[in-house]
């Protein structure tokens, strides 16, 4: 279409009208304010008034609403006075008989108070003007609302379903913005294709799944990929969060669902996206005390999903990180029958995500591989955050672009909190922390199969860590052997072992190590079948795997007690092994700890150099 040549009619700033009326009001106000021809009014008492009258100084008098105003002529000066009206029956007499500086020698009764407002003006001010003002205001608000609706904004509230509807062109997110997650993209691409040419599918008699459920841990890009589907499909996109169905009034949820599907039916082909669907889709309780409101909403959703014709081209996407809590009825074929798994990214995935987000910031040459290796287990959202933190750090350092060091530092910030600049450790404490960290590092270095040391630091962090040893795997391991896990426990006990062997003390510094070592040892026994005693028996189940996981034992109490002994045995043997290692390498301990105390942060290479030098001498 050709572009319109004429200038659009000049739009009046919507607020000039309103401001104008305020201005007029102020002007009018100025007019009606009492002003006694510029004279200042002196307030005085009745006695003075009588005195001035009697001594013949008063020229004019006016009485108005219990006040007496009078003007005197005192030594060439006219003064206006005001006084209260006393109940004085002789007042008129007094005034008639008093002398006055006036030519005729009589006091003049005049209107010295400014004229009264005319009744017409009063009427205008009291009734017409406010009415006018309100009218103008009302018109303006109406107009600006209309404008906003016309220009569309990003979205507008639709019906009373509460869903936000995005027009075809509103969403710019595409599959290119979603890094990794190839399987998910492939599955969803089919849906996009269906929306584009439904005929292809109708010909062969295939119906597409009505709904796809995106499942995965928080921050893996579920919401992002749903928007990307909308961006790719170029059809209207209704987005609503599960909690919005049940938030406001009782009984509204079901009505909202009905509305949503009605609107979507009219707009087909289109996509409905229900984020965090577990808020309404939780398994219905069989027992008493169910949540009626939520169940009604869910029932309505089930009914609606059955009720509409899949060939019309309404596709329902939903996302959740608690798939195991969803009602089974939601998952049966004909409803959310396609499940799209979004997993935490692997090494390649992390690289891809970092690259996507690095595109948005200015950066120099970045060792993406290193950063990706250092962020094992991080979600896409965390990686996005890491890149942003790095950008902020670069700005703080007064640089124009991000470096690898910025990214490394922000990885640590995300893992261990920011550096705590003003936390002062005493020299003794610093020494203990240094030996503790070197203990971890040494034990890790002496074992085969543990990840190389990347960095050791004794700069306190806001998370409470006084120091830490960072290991970065060379690649990614999908399978871990029993030895791998046991070695990890040995490394975790290395810090405490160093304190014991070198100083003969134990400190609180190992609390986090203890927690992690115990978790690992427990998992080895209860979930991975890595103890001789229990063979391949499952002792623990995990629910809510995507939200950290809640473990619950599924064995008899006596087994539980025995199991604890097994876990303890694992940890003790790891601890013994670590102590032995440190005892036989005290020279490395001393040298490396001294070096670390001096530098506060050392690289893995520097540490390994010390280890190699010492072992070469032996
Ligand atoms: P979820 O809905 O799964 O909890 P989001 O879709 O809200 O996670 O993701 C949050 C943010 O994390 C996104 O806006 C995006 O910046 C980033 N992100 C997550 N996964 C990816 C990915 N695969 N590729 C690029 N960015 C991602
Ligand atoms: Mg989300
Ligand atoms: Zn430690």
Coordinates of C-alpha atoms and ligand atoms in Angstrom, one line a residue:
X1 CA 0.0 0.0 0.0
X2 CA 1.2 3.5 -0.8
X3 CA 1.9 5.7 2.0
X4 CA -0.5 8.6 2.6
X5 CA 1.0 11.8 1.3
X6 CA -1.0 14.4 3.2
X7 CA 0.1 15.3 6.6
X8 CA -2.2 13.9 9.2
X9 CA -4.4 16.5 10.8
X10 CA -2.6 18.2 13.6
X11 CA -3.7 16.7 16.9
X12 CA -4.3 19.1 19.7
X13 CA -2.5 18.1 22.8
X14 CA -5.4 16.6 24.8
X15 CA -4.5 18.5 27.9
X16 CA -4.6 22.1 26.5
X17 CA -8.3 22.2 26.9
X18 CA -8.2 21.2 30.5
X19 CA -5.3 23.5 31.4
X20 CA -7.1 26.3 29.7
X21 CA -10.1 25.9 31.9
X22 CA -8.0 26.0 35.0
X23 CA -6.5 29.2 33.8
X24 CA -9.9 30.8 33.3
X25 CA -10.9 29.7 36.7
X26 CA -7.9 31.3 38.3
X27 CA -8.6 34.6 36.4
X28 CA -12.2 34.6 37.6
X29 CA -11.0 34.0 41.1
X30 CA -8.7 37.0 40.9
X31 CA -11.7 39.1 40.0
X32 CA -13.9 38.1 42.9
X33 CA -11.3 38.2 45.7
X34 CA -12.2 41.2 48.0
X35 CA -9.9 44.0 47.2
X36 CA -10.4 47.4 48.9
X37 CA -9.0 49.5 46.1
X38 CA -5.5 48.5 47.1
X39 CA -5.7 49.9 50.6
X40 CA -4.5 47.8 53.5
X41 CA -7.2 47.2 56.1
X42 CA -6.3 47.9 59.7
X43 CA -8.3 45.8 62.2
X44 CA -9.2 47.6 65.3
X45 CA -11.6 47.5 68.3
X46 CA -15.0 49.1 68.6
X47 CA -13.8 51.6 71.2
X48 CA -11.3 53.0 68.7
X49 CA -14.0 53.3 66.1
X50 CA -16.2 55.3 68.5
X51 CA -13.3 57.5 69.5
X52 CA -12.4 58.2 65.8
X53 CA -16.0 59.1 65.1
X54 CA -16.3 61.3 68.1
X55 CA -13.0 63.1 67.2
X56 CA -14.4 63.8 63.7
X57 CA -11.8 61.9 61.7
X58 CA -14.1 59.5 59.9
X59 CA -15.0 60.1 56.3
X60 CA -16.9 57.0 55.3
X61 CA -18.6 54.1 57.0
X62 CA -20.0 50.9 55.7
X63 CA -21.6 48.0 57.5
X64 CA -21.5 44.6 56.1
X65 CA -22.3 41.3 57.7
X66 CA -21.4 42.2 61.3
X67 CA -18.3 44.1 60.2
X68 CA -17.9 47.8 60.1
X69 CA -15.5 49.2 57.6
X70 CA -14.5 52.9 57.9
X71 CA -12.1 55.3 56.3
X72 CA -10.5 58.0 58.3
X73 CA -8.6 61.1 57.3
X74 CA -5.6 61.3 59.6
X75 CA -3.0 63.9 58.7
X76 CA -3.4 63.7 54.9
X77 CA -3.6 60.0 55.0
X78 CA -6.6 57.8 54.4
X79 CA -6.7 54.7 56.4
X80 CA -9.2 51.9 56.1
X81 CA -10.2 50.2 59.3
X82 CA -12.3 47.2 60.0
X83 CA -14.0 46.4 63.3
X84 CA -16.7 44.1 64.7
X85 CA -20.2 45.5 65.0
X86 CA -21.0 45.8 68.7
X87 CA -24.6 45.8 69.7
X88 CA -24.7 49.6 69.8
X89 CA -28.2 51.1 69.6
X90 CA -26.7 54.6 69.4
X91 CA -24.5 53.9 66.5
X92 CA -26.7 55.6 63.9
X93 CA -27.2 58.6 66.1
X94 CA -23.5 58.8 66.8
X95 CA -22.7 58.8 63.1
X96 CA -25.4 61.3 62.1
X97 CA -24.2 63.8 64.7
X98 CA -20.5 63.4 64.4
X99 CA -18.4 65.8 62.4
X100 CA -16.3 64.6 59.5
X101 CA -13.4 65.8 57.4
X102 CA -15.8 65.6 54.4
X103 CA -16.7 68.8 52.6
X104 CA -20.2 68.8 53.9
X105 CA -19.0 67.9 57.4
X106 CA -21.0 64.7 57.4
X107 CA -19.9 61.1 57.5
X108 CA -20.7 59.3 54.3
X109 CA -22.4 56.0 54.3
X110 CA -20.9 54.3 51.2
X111 CA -20.1 51.0 49.9
X112 CA -16.4 50.8 50.5
X113 CA -16.4 47.1 50.5
X114 CA -16.1 46.0 46.9
X115 CA -19.3 45.4 45.1
X116 CA -21.1 42.2 45.8
X117 CA -20.8 39.6 43.1
X118 CA -23.7 39.9 40.7
X119 CA -26.1 37.1 41.2
X120 CA -25.5 36.1 37.6
X121 CA -21.7 35.7 38.1
X122 CA -22.4 33.7 41.3
X123 CA -24.6 31.4 39.4
X124 CA -22.1 31.0 36.7
X125 CA -19.3 30.3 39.1
X126 CA -21.2 28.0 41.4
X127 CA -23.0 25.9 38.8
X128 CA -22.0 26.3 35.2
X129 CA -18.3 26.4 35.6
X130 CA -17.8 23.2 37.6
X131 CA -20.3 21.5 35.2
X132 CA -18.3 22.7 32.3
X133 CA -15.0 21.5 33.8
X134 CA -16.4 18.1 34.5
X135 CA -17.7 17.9 30.9
X136 CA -14.3 18.8 29.5
X137 CA -12.5 16.4 31.7
X138 CA -14.9 13.6 30.8
X139 CA -14.5 14.3 27.1
X140 CA -10.7 14.3 27.4
X141 CA -10.6 11.0 29.3
X142 CA -13.0 9.4 26.9
X143 CA -10.8 10.6 23.9
X144 CA -7.5 9.5 25.4
X145 CA -9.0 6.1 26.1
X146 CA -10.3 5.9 22.6
X147 CA -6.9 6.8 21.2
X148 CA -5.2 4.3 23.3
X149 CA -7.5 1.6 22.1
X150 CA -7.1 2.6 18.5
X151 CA -3.3 2.7 18.6
X152 CA -3.6 -0.7 20.2
X153 CA -0.7 -0.3 22.7
X154 CA 0.9 -3.7 23.1
X155 CA -2.3 -5.4 24.2
X156 CA -5.6 -4.7 25.6
X157 CA -7.8 -6.5 28.0
X158 CA -10.1 -8.8 26.2
X159 CA -13.7 -9.4 27.2
X160 CA -13.6 -10.4 30.8
X161 CA -11.6 -13.5 30.3
X162 CA -8.7 -11.5 31.7
X163 CA -6.4 -12.9 29.0
X164 CA -4.1 -10.5 27.2
X165 CA -4.4 -10.7 23.5
X166 CA -1.5 -9.9 21.3
X167 CA -2.2 -9.1 17.7
X168 CA -0.3 -11.1 15.0
X169 CA 2.4 -8.5 14.6
X170 CA 2.9 -7.7 18.3
X171 CA 5.2 -10.5 19.1
X172 CA 8.7 -10.3 17.8
X173 CA 10.1 -13.4 19.5
X174 CA 11.0 -16.2 17.2
X175 CA 12.6 -19.6 17.5
X176 CA 15.9 -18.0 16.8
X177 CA 15.7 -16.3 20.2
X178 CA 15.4 -19.7 21.9
X179 CA 18.8 -21.4 22.0
X180 CA 19.1 -25.1 22.2
X181 CA 15.9 -27.0 23.1
X182 CA 15.9 -28.4 19.6
X183 CA 13.5 -31.2 20.3
X184 CA 11.0 -28.8 21.8
X185 CA 11.3 -26.5 18.8
X186 CA 10.8 -29.3 16.4
X187 CA 7.6 -30.4 18.1
X188 CA 6.2 -26.9 18.2
X189 CA 7.2 -26.1 14.6
X190 CA 4.7 -28.7 13.6
X191 CA 2.0 -26.8 15.4
X192 CA 3.1 -23.6 13.6
X193 CA 3.0 -25.4 10.3
X194 CA -0.5 -26.6 11.1
X195 CA -1.7 -23.1 11.8
X196 CA -0.2 -21.9 8.5
X197 CA -1.6 -24.6 6.2
X198 CA -4.3 -26.7 7.9
X199 CA -5.4 -28.1 4.6
X200 CA -2.3 -30.3 4.3
X201 CA -3.3 -32.0 7.5
X202 CA -7.0 -32.1 6.8
X203 CA -6.4 -33.9 3.5
X204 CA -4.9 -36.9 5.1
X205 CA -7.4 -36.8 7.9
X206 CA -4.9 -36.0 10.6
X207 CA -5.9 -33.8 13.5
X208 CA -3.3 -32.0 15.4
X209 CA -3.1 -32.3 19.1
X210 CA -5.3 -29.7 20.7
X211 CA -2.9 -28.9 23.4
X212 CA 0.8 -29.1 24.1
X213 CA 2.1 -29.0 27.6
X214 CA 5.5 -27.5 28.2
X215 CA 7.2 -29.1 31.2
X216 CA 10.5 -28.3 32.8
X217 CA 12.4 -26.6 35.6
X218 CA 12.0 -22.9 36.1
X219 CA 13.9 -20.7 33.8
X220 CA 14.4 -23.2 30.9
X221 CA 12.5 -21.0 28.5
X222 CA 8.9 -22.3 28.6
X223 CA 7.3 -18.9 28.5
X224 CA 9.9 -17.8 26.0
X225 CA 9.2 -20.7 23.6
X226 CA 5.5 -20.2 23.8
X227 CA 5.9 -16.6 22.7
X228 CA 8.2 -17.8 20.0
X229 CA 5.5 -20.1 18.7
X230 CA 3.1 -17.1 18.5
X231 CA 5.8 -15.0 16.8
X232 CA 6.4 -17.7 14.2
X233 CA 2.8 -18.6 13.7
X234 CA 1.7 -15.0 13.2
X235 CA -1.8 -15.6 14.6
X236 CA -3.5 -13.9 17.6
X237 CA -2.1 -15.0 20.9
X238 CA -4.1 -15.2 24.1
X239 CA -1.8 -15.3 27.1
X240 CA -3.1 -15.8 30.6
X241 CA -1.5 -17.2 33.8
X242 CA -3.2 -20.0 35.6
X243 CA -3.4 -18.0 38.8
X244 CA -5.4 -15.2 37.1
X245 CA -8.3 -17.6 36.7
X246 CA -8.7 -18.0 40.4
X247 CA -7.5 -14.7 41.8
X248 CA -10.4 -12.4 42.2
X249 CA -14.0 -13.5 43.0
X250 CA -15.4 -16.8 43.8
X251 CA -17.1 -18.3 40.8
X252 CA -15.2 -16.1 38.3
X253 CA -12.7 -18.7 37.3
X254 CA -15.1 -20.9 35.4
X255 CA -16.7 -17.9 33.7
X256 CA -13.3 -16.6 32.7
X257 CA -12.4 -20.0 31.1
X258 CA -15.7 -19.9 29.2
X259 CA -15.1 -16.4 28.0
X260 CA -11.6 -17.1 26.9
X261 CA -12.6 -20.0 24.7
X262 CA -15.5 -18.1 23.2
X263 CA -13.2 -15.2 22.3
X264 CA -10.6 -17.6 20.9
X265 CA -13.2 -19.4 18.9
X266 CA -14.1 -16.2 17.2
X267 CA -10.5 -15.3 16.4
X268 CA -9.4 -18.7 15.1
X269 CA -6.8 -19.6 14.0
X270 CA -5.1 -18.6 17.2
X271 CA -3.1 -19.8 20.2
X272 CA -4.2 -19.8 23.8
X273 CA -1.3 -19.9 26.2
X274 CA -1.9 -20.8 29.9
X275 CA 1.2 -20.2 31.9
X276 CA 1.8 -21.9 35.2
X277 CA -1.2 -24.1 34.6
X278 CA -0.7 -26.0 37.9
X279 CA -2.5 -23.2 39.6
X280 CA -5.8 -24.5 38.3
X281 CA -4.8 -27.9 37.0
X282 CA -3.8 -29.5 40.2
X283 CA -5.1 -33.0 40.8
X284 CA -8.6 -32.9 42.1
X285 CA -8.9 -34.2 45.6
X286 CA -10.9 -37.2 46.4
X287 CA -11.3 -36.5 50.0
X288 CA -13.0 -33.6 51.8
X289 CA -11.8 -30.1 51.8
X290 CA -11.0 -29.7 48.1
X291 CA -10.8 -26.3 46.7
X292 CA -14.2 -25.9 45.0
X293 CA -13.3 -22.8 43.1
X294 CA -10.2 -24.3 41.5
X295 CA -12.0 -27.5 40.7
X296 CA -14.9 -25.7 39.0
X297 CA -12.4 -23.8 36.9
X298 CA -10.6 -27.0 36.0
X299 CA -13.8 -28.7 35.1
X300 CA -14.8 -25.9 32.9
X301 CA -11.4 -26.0 31.2
X302 CA -11.8 -29.7 30.6
X303 CA -15.2 -29.2 29.1
X304 CA -14.1 -26.4 26.9
X305 CA -11.2 -28.4 25.6
X306 CA -13.5 -31.2 24.7
X307 CA -16.1 -28.9 23.2
X308 CA -14.2 -27.2 20.5
X309 CA -13.2 -28.5 17.2
X310 CA -9.5 -29.0 16.8
X311 CA -9.7 -28.4 13.0
X312 CA -10.7 -24.9 13.6
X313 CA -7.2 -24.0 14.5
X314 CA -7.2 -23.1 18.1
X315 CA -4.1 -24.5 19.7
X316 CA -3.7 -24.5 23.5
X317 CA -0.2 -24.3 25.0
X318 CA 0.3 -24.6 28.7
X319 CA 3.4 -24.5 30.8
X320 CA 4.2 -25.9 34.2
X321 CA 7.1 -26.9 36.4
X322 CA 5.1 -29.3 38.4
X323 CA 3.8 -31.9 35.9
X324 CA 3.4 -34.6 38.5
X325 CA 0.8 -32.5 40.4
X326 CA -1.5 -32.1 37.3
X327 CA -4.8 -33.8 37.1
X328 CA -4.7 -36.9 35.0
X329 CA -7.8 -35.8 33.1
X330 CA -5.8 -32.9 31.7
X331 CA -3.2 -35.1 30.3
X332 CA -5.3 -37.7 28.5
X333 CA -5.4 -37.8 24.7
X334 CA -7.6 -35.1 23.3
X335 CA -6.5 -32.5 25.8
X336 CA -2.8 -31.8 26.5
X337 CA -1.8 -34.9 24.7
X338 CA 1.6 -33.6 23.6
X339 CA 4.2 -33.1 26.1
X340 CA 7.2 -30.9 25.3
X341 CA 10.0 -31.4 27.6
X342 CA 12.3 -28.5 28.4
X343 CA 15.4 -29.6 30.1
X344 CA 18.2 -27.7 31.8
X345 CA 20.7 -27.0 29.0
X346 CA 23.7 -29.2 28.5
X347 CA 27.2 -27.8 27.6
X348 CA 26.3 -27.1 24.0
X349 CA 22.9 -25.7 25.0
X350 CA 24.6 -23.4 27.5
X351 CA 27.0 -22.2 24.9
X352 CA 24.2 -21.5 22.5
X353 CA 22.2 -19.6 25.2
X354 CA 25.2 -17.5 26.2
X355 CA 25.7 -16.7 22.5
X356 CA 22.1 -15.6 22.1
X357 CA 22.4 -13.3 25.0
X358 CA 25.9 -12.0 24.2
X359 CA 24.5 -10.8 20.9
X360 CA 22.5 -8.2 22.8
X361 CA 25.5 -6.7 24.5
X362 CA 28.8 -5.3 23.3
X363 CA 31.6 -7.7 24.0
X364 CA 35.2 -8.4 23.1
X365 CA 36.6 -11.8 22.4
X366 CA 34.8 -14.2 24.9
X367 CA 35.8 -17.7 25.9
X368 CA 32.2 -18.9 25.7
X369 CA 33.3 -22.5 26.2
X370 CA 35.0 -21.7 29.5
X371 CA 31.9 -19.9 30.8
X372 CA 29.6 -22.6 29.7
X373 CA 31.7 -25.2 31.4
X374 CA 31.8 -23.2 34.6
X375 CA 28.0 -23.0 34.7
X376 CA 27.0 -26.6 34.7
X377 CA 23.4 -27.0 36.0
X378 CA 22.4 -23.4 35.3
X379 CA 19.1 -22.7 33.6
X380 CA 18.7 -20.4 30.6
X381 CA 17.3 -17.6 32.9
X382 CA 20.4 -17.8 35.1
X383 CA 22.7 -17.6 32.0
X384 CA 20.8 -14.6 30.8
X385 CA 21.3 -13.1 34.2
X386 CA 25.0 -13.9 34.2
X387 CA 25.5 -12.0 30.9
X388 CA 23.5 -9.0 32.2
X389 CA 25.5 -9.0 35.5
X390 CA 28.7 -9.0 33.4
X391 CA 27.5 -6.1 31.4
X392 CA 26.7 -4.2 34.6
X393 CA 30.2 -5.0 35.9
X394 CA 31.8 -3.7 32.7
X395 CA 29.9 -0.5 33.1
X396 CA 31.0 -0.3 36.8
X397 CA 34.6 -0.7 35.7
X398 CA 34.2 2.0 33.2
X399 CA 34.7 -0.3 30.2
X400 CA 33.0 -0.1 26.9
X401 CA 32.6 -3.9 26.4
X402 CA 32.3 -7.1 28.3
X403 CA 35.3 -9.4 28.8
X404 CA 35.6 -13.0 29.8
X405 CA 36.7 -11.9 33.2
X406 CA 33.4 -10.0 33.7
X407 CA 31.5 -13.2 32.9
X408 CA 33.6 -15.3 35.2
X409 CA 33.1 -12.8 38.0
X410 CA 29.4 -12.7 37.5
X411 CA 29.2 -16.5 37.4
X412 CA 30.8 -16.4 40.9
X413 CA 28.4 -13.7 41.9
X414 CA 25.5 -15.8 40.9
X415 CA 26.9 -18.9 42.5
X416 CA 28.4 -17.5 45.7
X417 CA 27.1 -13.9 46.0
X418 CA 28.9 -10.7 45.5
X419 CA 32.3 -10.0 47.0
X420 CA 32.0 -8.6 50.5
X421 CA 34.5 -5.8 50.5
X422 CA 34.2 -4.6 54.0
X423 CA 34.3 -8.0 55.7
X424 CA 37.5 -8.1 57.6
X425 CA 39.0 -11.4 58.6
X426 CA 41.7 -11.6 61.2
X427 CA 45.0 -12.9 60.1
X428 CA 44.5 -16.1 61.9
X429 CA 41.1 -16.6 60.3
X430 CA 42.4 -15.8 56.9
X431 CA 45.1 -18.4 57.4
X432 CA 42.6 -21.1 58.4
X433 CA 40.4 -20.3 55.5
X434 CA 43.4 -20.5 53.2
X435 CA 44.4 -23.9 54.5
X436 CA 40.8 -25.1 54.3
X437 CA 40.5 -24.1 50.6
X438 CA 43.9 -25.5 49.7
X439 CA 42.7 -28.7 51.5
X440 CA 39.8 -29.1 49.0
X441 CA 42.0 -28.2 46.1
X442 CA 44.8 -30.6 47.0
X443 CA 42.5 -33.5 47.6
X444 CA 40.8 -32.8 44.2
X445 CA 44.2 -32.6 42.5
X446 CA 45.5 -35.8 43.9
X447 CA 42.5 -37.9 42.8
X448 CA 42.1 -39.0 39.2
X449 CA 38.7 -38.2 37.7
X450 CA 38.0 -35.1 39.6
X451 CA 37.4 -31.9 37.7
X452 CA 40.5 -29.6 37.4
X453 CA 40.8 -26.7 39.8
X454 CA 39.9 -23.5 38.1
X455 CA 40.3 -20.9 40.8
X456 CA 40.8 -20.7 44.6
X457 CA 39.8 -17.6 46.5
X458 CA 39.6 -16.4 50.1
X459 CA 37.6 -13.3 49.4
X460 CA 34.4 -13.4 51.4
X461 CA 31.1 -13.5 49.6
X462 CA 27.7 -12.2 50.6
X463 CA 26.4 -15.7 50.6
X464 CA 28.4 -16.2 53.7
X465 CA 31.2 -18.2 52.0
X466 CA 34.6 -17.1 53.3
X467 CA 36.3 -18.6 50.4
X468 CA 35.9 -21.3 47.8
X469 CA 37.5 -23.6 45.4
X470 CA 36.1 -23.7 41.9
X471 CA 36.4 -26.7 39.8
X472 CA 35.5 -26.7 36.2
X473 CA 34.9 -29.9 34.3
X474 CA 36.6 -30.3 30.9
X475 CA 33.6 -31.5 29.2
X476 CA 30.3 -32.8 30.4
X477 CA 29.7 -36.1 32.0
X478 CA 26.3 -37.7 31.8
X479 CA 27.2 -40.8 33.7
X480 CA 28.9 -40.8 37.0
X481 CA 30.5 -43.8 38.5
X482 CA 30.5 -44.8 42.1
X483 CA 34.2 -43.8 42.2
X484 CA 33.4 -40.3 40.8
X485 CA 30.8 -39.7 43.4
X486 CA 33.0 -41.0 46.2
X487 CA 35.8 -38.8 45.0
X488 CA 33.5 -35.8 45.2
X489 CA 32.7 -36.6 48.8
X490 CA 36.5 -36.9 49.6
X491 CA 37.0 -33.5 48.0
X492 CA 34.2 -32.0 50.1
X493 CA 35.8 -33.4 53.3
X494 CA 39.2 -32.0 52.3
X495 CA 38.6 -28.6 53.8
X496 CA 37.8 -29.8 57.3
X497 CA 40.6 -32.4 57.1
X498 CA 43.1 -29.6 56.4
X499 CA 41.9 -27.8 59.5
X500 CA 42.3 -30.9 61.6
X501 CA 45.6 -32.1 60.3
X502 CA 47.3 -28.7 60.1
X503 CA 45.9 -26.9 63.1
X504 CA 44.3 -29.6 65.2
X505 CA 41.0 -27.7 65.3
X506 CA 37.6 -27.9 63.7
X507 CA 35.7 -24.8 62.7
X508 CA 32.2 -23.8 61.5
X509 CA 33.6 -23.2 58.1
X510 CA 32.8 -26.7 56.9
X511 CA 29.0 -26.5 57.3
X512 CA 28.2 -26.2 53.6
X513 CA 30.7 -29.0 52.8
X514 CA 28.9 -31.2 55.3
X515 CA 25.5 -30.5 53.8
X516 CA 26.7 -31.4 50.3
X517 CA 28.7 -34.4 51.3
X518 CA 25.7 -35.8 53.2
X519 CA 23.3 -35.2 50.3
X520 CA 25.6 -37.0 47.9
X521 CA 26.3 -39.9 50.2
X522 CA 22.6 -40.3 50.9
X523 CA 21.7 -40.2 47.2
X524 CA 24.4 -42.9 46.5
X525 CA 22.7 -45.2 49.0
X526 CA 19.0 -44.5 48.5
X527 CA 18.7 -43.6 44.9
X528 CA 21.7 -44.9 42.9
X529 CA 22.0 -48.3 44.5
X530 CA 25.7 -47.8 45.2
X531 CA 25.9 -49.5 48.5
X532 CA 26.6 -53.3 48.9
X533 CA 24.0 -53.6 51.5
X534 CA 20.9 -52.5 49.7
X535 CA 21.8 -53.5 46.2
X536 CA 19.3 -52.1 43.7
X537 CA 16.5 -51.4 46.1
X538 CA 14.9 -48.0 45.9
X539 CA 14.7 -46.4 49.3
X540 CA 13.6 -42.9 48.5
X541 CA 11.3 -41.3 46.0
X542 CA 11.5 -37.8 44.6
X543 CA 8.5 -35.6 43.8
X544 CA 8.6 -32.1 42.3
X545 CA 11.8 -33.0 40.6
X546 CA 11.8 -29.6 38.8
X547 CA 11.6 -27.5 41.9
X548 CA 14.6 -28.8 43.8
X549 CA 12.9 -32.1 44.6
X550 CA 11.3 -33.3 47.8
X551 CA 12.6 -36.7 48.9
X552 CA 10.7 -39.1 51.0
X553 CA 11.8 -42.4 52.3
X554 CA 9.9 -45.4 51.3
X555 CA 11.4 -48.0 53.6
X556 CA 10.7 -49.3 57.0
X557 CA 11.9 -47.3 60.0
X558 CA 14.4 -50.0 60.9
X559 CA 15.9 -49.8 57.4
X560 CA 16.0 -46.1 57.7
X561 CA 18.1 -46.4 60.8
X562 CA 20.5 -48.8 59.1
X563 CA 20.6 -46.6 56.1
X564 CA 21.9 -43.8 58.2
X565 CA 24.8 -46.0 59.3
X566 CA 25.6 -46.8 55.7
X567 CA 25.7 -43.1 54.8
X568 CA 27.8 -42.4 57.8
X569 CA 30.2 -45.1 56.8
X570 CA 30.6 -43.6 53.4
X571 CA 31.4 -40.2 54.7
X572 CA 33.8 -41.4 57.4
X573 CA 35.8 -43.4 54.9
X574 CA 36.0 -40.4 52.6
X575 CA 37.1 -38.2 55.5
X576 CA 39.8 -40.6 56.5
X577 CA 41.1 -40.8 52.9
X578 CA 41.2 -37.0 52.7
X579 CA 43.1 -36.7 56.0
X580 CA 45.7 -39.3 54.8
X581 CA 46.3 -37.3 51.6
X582 CA 46.8 -34.1 53.5
X583 CA 49.1 -35.6 56.1
X584 CA 51.4 -36.9 53.4
X585 CA 51.6 -33.6 51.5
X586 CA 52.1 -31.0 54.2
X587 CA 54.7 -29.2 52.2
X588 CA 52.3 -28.4 49.4
X589 CA 49.8 -27.3 52.0
X590 CA 52.2 -24.8 53.5
X591 CA 53.4 -23.4 50.3
X592 CA 50.1 -23.1 48.5
X593 CA 48.3 -21.7 51.6
X594 CA 51.0 -19.1 52.0
X595 CA 50.8 -18.1 48.4
X596 CA 47.0 -18.0 48.6
X597 CA 47.0 -15.9 51.8
X598 CA 49.2 -13.4 50.0
X599 CA 47.3 -13.2 46.7
X600 CA 43.8 -13.9 48.0
X601 CA 42.8 -15.3 44.6
X602 CA 44.9 -17.7 42.6
X603 CA 44.2 -19.6 39.4
X604 CA 44.1 -23.4 39.1
X605 CA 47.3 -23.3 37.0
X606 CA 49.2 -21.4 39.7
X607 CA 48.1 -24.0 42.2
X608 CA 49.0 -26.9 40.0
X609 CA 52.5 -25.4 39.5
X610 CA 53.1 -25.5 43.2
X611 CA 51.9 -29.1 43.4
X612 CA 54.1 -30.1 40.5
X613 CA 57.2 -28.4 41.9
X614 CA 56.8 -30.1 45.3
X615 CA 56.1 -33.6 43.9
X616 CA 59.0 -33.3 41.5
X617 CA 61.4 -32.8 44.4
X618 CA 60.4 -36.0 46.0
Ligands
LIG1 P1 10.3 -20.5 32.3 O1 9.0 -19.9 31.8 O2 10.6 -21.8 31.8 O3 10.4 -20.4 33.8 P2 11.3 -18.2 30.8 O4 10.8 -18.6 29.5 O5 10.5 -17.2 31.6 O6 11.4 -19.5 31.8 O7 12.8 -17.8 30.7 C1 13.3 -16.7 31.4 C2 14.4 -16.0 30.6 O8 15.5 -16.9 30.5 C3 14.0 -15.8 29.1 O9 13.4 -14.5 29.0 C4 15.3 -15.8 28.4 O10 16.0 -14.5 28.5 C5 16.1 -16.8 29.2 N1 16.2 -18.1 28.6 C6 15.7 -19.2 29.1 N2 15.9 -20.3 28.3 C7 16.5 -19.8 27.2 C8 16.9 -20.3 25.9 N3 16.8 -21.6 25.6 N4 17.5 -19.5 25.0 C9 17.6 -18.2 25.3 N5 17.2 -17.6 26.4 C10 16.7 -18.4 27.3
LIG2 MG1 7.4 -19.1 32.9
LIG3 ZN1 35.0 -26.1 52.4

